[in-house]
mmCIF file of C-alpha atoms in Angstrom:
data_model
loop_
_atom_site.group_PDB
_atom_site.id
_atom_site.type_symbol
_atom_site.label_atom_id
_atom_site.label_comp_id
_atom_site.label_asym_id
_atom_site.label_seq_id
_atom_site.Cartn_x
_atom_site.Cartn_y
_atom_site.Cartn_z
ATOM 1 C CA MET A 1 23.175 233.496 222.300
ATOM 2 C CA THR A 2 26.004 234.116 220.252
ATOM 3 C CA LYS A 3 28.874 236.631 222.519
ATOM 4 C CA ILE A 4 29.541 239.849 220.561
ATOM 5 C CA LYS A 5 32.951 241.767 220.546
ATOM 6 C CA ILE A 6 33.520 244.703 218.981
ATOM 7 C CA CYS A 7 37.166 245.705 218.931
ATOM 8 C CA GLY A 8 39.543 248.505 217.887
ATOM 9 C CA LEU A 9 37.857 251.342 220.287
ATOM 10 C CA THR A 10 40.074 254.578 219.892
ATOM 11 C CA THR A 11 37.513 256.707 221.651
ATOM 12 C CA PRO A 12 34.869 257.344 224.449
ATOM 13 C CA GLN A 13 32.138 257.687 221.752
ATOM 14 C CA GLU A 14 32.712 254.490 220.088
ATOM 15 C CA ALA A 15 32.502 253.133 224.224
ATOM 16 C CA GLU A 16 29.177 254.550 224.193
ATOM 17 C CA TRP A 17 27.942 253.083 220.894
ATOM 18 C CA VAL A 18 29.261 249.397 221.815
ATOM 19 C CA SER A 19 27.535 249.985 225.166
ATOM 20 C CA LYS A 20 24.155 250.854 223.691
ATOM 21 C CA SER A 21 24.440 248.093 221.165
ATOM 22 C CA GLN A 22 24.745 245.565 224.712
ATOM 23 C CA ALA A 23 27.745 243.825 222.801
ATOM 24 C CA ASP A 24 29.691 241.968 225.380
ATOM 25 C CA TYR A 25 33.228 242.598 225.317
ATOM 26 C CA ALA A 26 34.894 245.961 223.660
ATOM 27 C CA GLY A 27 38.679 244.983 223.014
ATOM 28 C CA MET A 28 41.262 248.200 222.851
ATOM 29 C CA VAL A 29 44.591 247.829 220.743
ATOM 30 C CA LEU A 30 47.950 248.435 222.670
ATOM 31 C CA PHE A 31 51.595 248.286 222.421
ATOM 32 C CA PHE A 32 50.809 248.231 218.710
ATOM 33 C CA PRO A 33 52.397 251.174 217.047
ATOM 34 C CA LYS A 34 51.461 249.366 213.575
ATOM 35 C CA SER A 35 47.556 249.321 214.017
ATOM 36 C CA LYS A 36 45.775 252.056 213.038
ATOM 37 C CA ARG A 37 43.650 251.161 216.405
ATOM 38 C CA ASN A 38 46.616 251.385 218.501
ATOM 39 C CA ILE A 39 46.167 253.600 221.633
ATOM 40 C CA THR A 40 47.919 254.336 225.121
ATOM 41 C CA ILE A 41 46.696 253.146 228.221
ATOM 42 C CA GLU A 42 45.852 256.857 229.232
ATOM 43 C CA GLN A 43 42.873 256.639 226.087
ATOM 44 C CA ALA A 44 42.014 253.058 227.047
ATOM 45 C CA LYS A 45 40.955 254.367 230.549
ATOM 46 C CA GLU A 46 38.641 257.362 229.288
ATOM 47 C CA ILE A 47 37.082 254.723 227.047
ATOM 48 C CA MET A 48 36.070 252.293 229.151
ATOM 49 C CA ILE A 49 34.804 255.097 231.926
ATOM 50 C CA SER A 50 32.787 255.521 229.312
ATOM 51 C CA MET A 51 31.434 252.081 228.947
ATOM 52 C CA LEU A 52 29.117 250.080 230.783
ATOM 53 C CA PRO A 53 30.633 248.099 233.620
ATOM 54 C CA GLN A 54 28.824 244.872 232.247
ATOM 55 C CA ILE A 55 30.563 244.939 229.110
ATOM 56 C CA GLN A 56 34.171 242.839 229.564
ATOM 57 C CA LYS A 57 36.865 244.933 228.679
ATOM 58 C CA VAL A 58 39.547 243.437 226.741
ATOM 59 C CA ALA A 59 43.268 244.774 226.174
ATOM 60 C CA VAL A 60 44.925 243.483 222.722
ATOM 61 C CA VAL A 61 48.048 243.233 222.442
ATOM 62 C CA VAL A 62 51.348 241.505 220.304
ATOM 63 C CA SER A 63 53.925 239.481 222.036
ATOM 64 C CA PRO A 64 53.491 241.813 225.545
ATOM 65 C CA SER A 65 56.630 242.451 227.888
ATOM 66 C CA VAL A 66 56.091 241.553 231.588
ATOM 67 C CA LEU A 67 55.775 245.481 231.693
ATOM 68 C CA GLN A 68 53.102 245.792 229.460
ATOM 69 C CA ILE A 69 51.057 243.119 231.080
ATOM 70 C CA LYS A 70 51.671 244.901 234.322
ATOM 71 C CA GLU A 71 50.323 248.497 232.620
ATOM 72 C CA ILE A 72 47.025 246.402 231.118
ATOM 73 C CA GLN A 73 46.271 244.824 234.720
ATOM 74 C CA GLU A 74 46.559 248.413 236.888
ATOM 75 C CA ALA A 75 44.045 250.110 233.949
ATOM 76 C CA GLY A 76 41.296 247.996 235.244
ATOM 77 C CA PHE A 77 41.303 245.476 231.909
ATOM 78 C CA ASP A 78 39.098 242.347 232.953
ATOM 79 C CA ILE A 79 40.766 240.082 230.204
ATOM 80 C CA VAL A 80 44.101 240.331 227.976
ATOM 81 C CA GLN A 81 44.113 239.122 224.539
ATOM 82 C CA ILE A 82 47.598 237.903 223.243
ATOM 83 C CA HIS A 83 48.572 237.198 219.623
ATOM 84 C CA GLY A 84 52.236 236.448 218.801
ATOM 85 C CA GLN A 85 54.383 234.994 221.471
ATOM 86 C CA VAL A 86 53.235 234.164 225.043
ATOM 87 C CA LEU A 87 56.645 234.225 227.348
ATOM 88 C CA PRO A 88 56.992 232.274 230.538
ATOM 89 C CA GLU A 89 57.386 235.426 232.397
ATOM 90 C CA VAL A 90 53.943 237.154 231.099
ATOM 91 C CA LEU A 91 52.259 234.364 231.958
ATOM 92 C CA GLU A 92 53.823 234.042 235.465
ATOM 93 C CA THR A 93 52.615 237.828 235.753
ATOM 94 C CA LEU A 94 49.352 237.190 234.737
ATOM 95 C CA ARG A 95 46.548 237.826 237.223
ATOM 96 C CA ILE A 96 43.973 238.182 235.160
ATOM 97 C CA PRO A 97 42.315 236.037 232.234
ATOM 98 C CA PHE A 98 43.529 235.853 228.637
ATOM 99 C CA LEU A 99 42.255 234.373 225.217
ATOM 100 C CA ARG A 100 45.329 233.128 223.100
ATOM 101 C CA ALA A 101 44.715 234.748 219.568
ATOM 102 C CA PHE A 102 46.054 232.492 216.650
ATOM 103 C CA ASN A 103 45.958 233.278 212.873
ATOM 104 C CA VAL A 104 44.701 231.115 210.611
ATOM 105 C CA ASP A 105 48.233 229.628 209.634
ATOM 106 C CA ASN A 106 49.102 228.737 213.152
ATOM 107 C CA MET A 107 45.888 227.276 214.521
ATOM 108 C CA GLN A 108 46.921 223.955 215.254
ATOM 109 C CA GLU A 109 49.189 225.692 218.046
ATOM 110 C CA TRP A 110 45.753 226.242 220.550
ATOM 111 C CA GLU A 111 46.476 222.827 221.789
ATOM 112 C CA ARG A 112 49.362 224.053 224.310
ATOM 113 C CA TYR A 113 47.264 226.096 226.098
ATOM 114 C CA GLU A 114 44.328 223.341 227.266
ATOM 115 C CA ALA A 115 46.284 222.573 230.017
ATOM 116 C CA GLU A 116 46.764 226.334 230.945
ATOM 117 C CA PRO A 117 44.089 227.827 233.281
ATOM 118 C CA LYS A 118 44.857 231.515 232.501
ATOM 119 C CA CYS A 119 44.011 230.602 229.394
ATOM 120 C CA ILE A 120 39.788 231.204 229.243
ATOM 121 C CA GLY A 121 39.356 230.385 225.204
ATOM 122 C CA TYR A 122 40.749 231.363 221.836
ATOM 123 C CA VAL A 123 40.344 233.938 219.150
ATOM 124 C CA PHE A 124 41.060 232.644 215.169
ATOM 125 C CA ASP A 125 41.890 235.526 213.257
ATOM 126 C CA ALA A 126 43.203 235.955 209.733
ATOM 127 C CA VAL A 127 46.738 235.685 208.450
ATOM 128 C CA LYS A 128 46.774 239.376 209.051
ATOM 129 C CA PRO A 129 44.406 240.455 212.235
ATOM 130 C CA GLY A 130 42.476 243.700 211.785
ATOM 131 C CA SER A 131 42.859 243.660 208.041
ATOM 132 C CA GLY A 132 39.424 243.290 207.364
ATOM 133 C CA GLU A 133 39.992 239.737 204.976
ATOM 134 C CA THR A 134 37.988 236.548 205.451
ATOM 135 C CA PHE A 135 39.165 233.572 205.518
ATOM 136 C CA ASP A 136 37.985 229.763 204.582
ATOM 137 C CA TRP A 137 36.318 228.880 207.801
ATOM 138 C CA SER A 138 36.137 225.720 207.090
ATOM 139 C CA SER A 139 40.214 225.498 206.905
ATOM 140 C CA ILE A 140 40.528 225.486 211.043
ATOM 141 C CA PRO A 141 41.661 222.563 211.700
ATOM 142 C CA ASN A 142 40.348 220.022 214.544
ATOM 143 C CA LEU A 143 38.649 222.600 216.564
ATOM 144 C CA PRO A 144 39.129 222.743 220.223
ATOM 145 C CA GLU A 145 37.122 220.308 222.225
ATOM 146 C CA ASP A 146 38.991 220.728 225.905
ATOM 147 C CA GLY A 147 35.664 223.130 227.106
ATOM 148 C CA LYS A 148 36.972 226.683 226.537
ATOM 149 C CA PRO A 149 35.197 228.791 224.002
ATOM 150 C CA TYR A 150 36.435 230.700 220.798
ATOM 151 C CA LEU A 151 35.639 233.637 219.421
ATOM 152 C CA LEU A 152 35.628 233.649 215.156
ATOM 153 C CA ALA A 153 37.430 236.894 214.041
ATOM 154 C CA GLY A 154 38.345 238.201 210.709
ATOM 155 C CA GLY A 155 36.862 240.017 208.031
ATOM 156 C CA LEU A 156 33.166 239.351 209.860
ATOM 157 C CA ASN A 157 30.690 241.866 208.785
ATOM 158 C CA PRO A 158 27.174 242.796 208.696
ATOM 159 C CA VAL A 159 26.463 241.211 205.865
ATOM 160 C CA ASN A 160 28.523 238.170 206.740
ATOM 161 C CA VAL A 161 28.510 237.224 209.877
ATOM 162 C CA GLY A 162 24.910 234.943 210.373
ATOM 163 C CA SER A 163 26.824 232.714 207.256
ATOM 164 C CA ALA A 164 29.715 232.205 209.870
ATOM 165 C CA ILE A 165 27.991 231.473 212.779
ATOM 166 C CA THR A 166 25.482 229.361 211.250
ATOM 167 C CA VAL A 167 28.766 227.392 209.332
ATOM 168 C CA MET A 168 30.849 227.475 212.632
ATOM 169 C CA GLN A 169 28.366 228.167 215.149
ATOM 170 C CA PRO A 170 31.297 229.520 217.430
ATOM 171 C CA TYR A 171 30.685 230.794 221.243
ATOM 172 C CA GLY A 172 31.448 234.348 219.894
ATOM 173 C CA VAL A 173 32.044 236.740 216.944
ATOM 174 C CA ASP A 174 34.810 239.295 217.306
ATOM 175 C CA VAL A 175 34.440 242.493 214.274
ATOM 176 C CA SER A 176 36.920 245.592 213.824
ATOM 177 C CA SER A 177 37.534 246.664 210.562
ATOM 178 C CA GLY A 178 33.381 245.236 209.568
ATOM 179 C CA VAL A 179 31.656 248.306 211.449
ATOM 180 C CA GLU A 180 33.817 251.076 210.527
ATOM 181 C CA ASN A 181 33.417 253.178 207.962
ATOM 182 C CA GLU A 182 36.440 256.255 206.803
ATOM 183 C CA ASN A 183 36.324 257.760 209.792
ATOM 184 C CA GLY A 184 36.421 254.780 212.252
ATOM 185 C CA LYS A 185 33.562 253.117 214.429
ATOM 186 C CA ASP A 186 30.310 253.933 212.831
ATOM 187 C CA GLU A 187 27.658 253.607 214.985
ATOM 188 C CA ALA A 188 24.905 252.253 212.484
ATOM 189 C CA LEU A 189 27.220 249.683 211.349
ATOM 190 C CA ILE A 190 27.668 248.292 214.725
ATOM 191 C CA LYS A 191 24.182 248.279 215.585
ATOM 192 C CA GLN A 192 23.371 246.345 212.578
ATOM 193 C CA PHE A 193 26.304 243.756 213.513
ATOM 194 C CA VAL A 194 24.626 243.124 216.873
ATOM 195 C CA THR A 195 21.049 242.962 215.145
ATOM 196 C CA CYS A 196 22.371 240.534 212.482
ATOM 197 C CA VAL A 197 23.675 238.146 215.278
ATOM 198 C CA LYS A 198 20.634 238.464 217.282
ATOM 199 C CA GLU A 199 18.453 237.957 214.609
ATOM 200 C CA GLU A 200 20.555 234.255 213.606
ATOM 201 C CA ALA A 201 20.156 233.004 217.092
ATOM 202 C CA GLU A 202 16.384 233.876 216.447
ATOM 203 C CA GLU A 203 16.721 231.837 213.272
ATOM 204 C CA ARG A 204 18.334 229.043 215.186
ATOM 205 C CA LYS A 205 15.965 229.005 217.736
ATOM 206 C CA GLU A 206 13.388 228.453 215.280
ATOM 207 C CA ARG A 207 15.068 225.354 213.323
#
């Protein structure tokens, strides 16, 4: 079964919808004011309280500092998803596993993390993460063969996620804007996205 990550949660209500959908991961954007989904550590704690314990809580950050990593760990996150730079001192500070995120224009750098035990997998995203823009999935060069899984992100939605899984067969899929309306996350779209992923999994069993 393809794993599902719903990213960019901003309210406890959205956390309840994600819990109801039985997604596997929930992402929250921290320390990145440029994002409309950016929230504070205090807001993140409230969101996590409203979520089922079996859902993995992911802190999504860009070039984090040591202090930010410490705050994330103290807040109770399960995983950190790091975009941008990963400083050596940040790696030393990490006490929870991390996902290394790559944009379509720097995906070849995943090889640097093959031997890093704290890195449990990768996220492959569009040039502008969170923009809702898709990219040519076949452009991902030399997919990892190091045993670490990857999540496919970048413009996924209920309409195209089935095709993405068929073409790429990723460990998991990562969605944010694809399950939103003008007011933020949409319960019906979250449910529809999860249903499409599960239906694709059933179809693959029958093939």
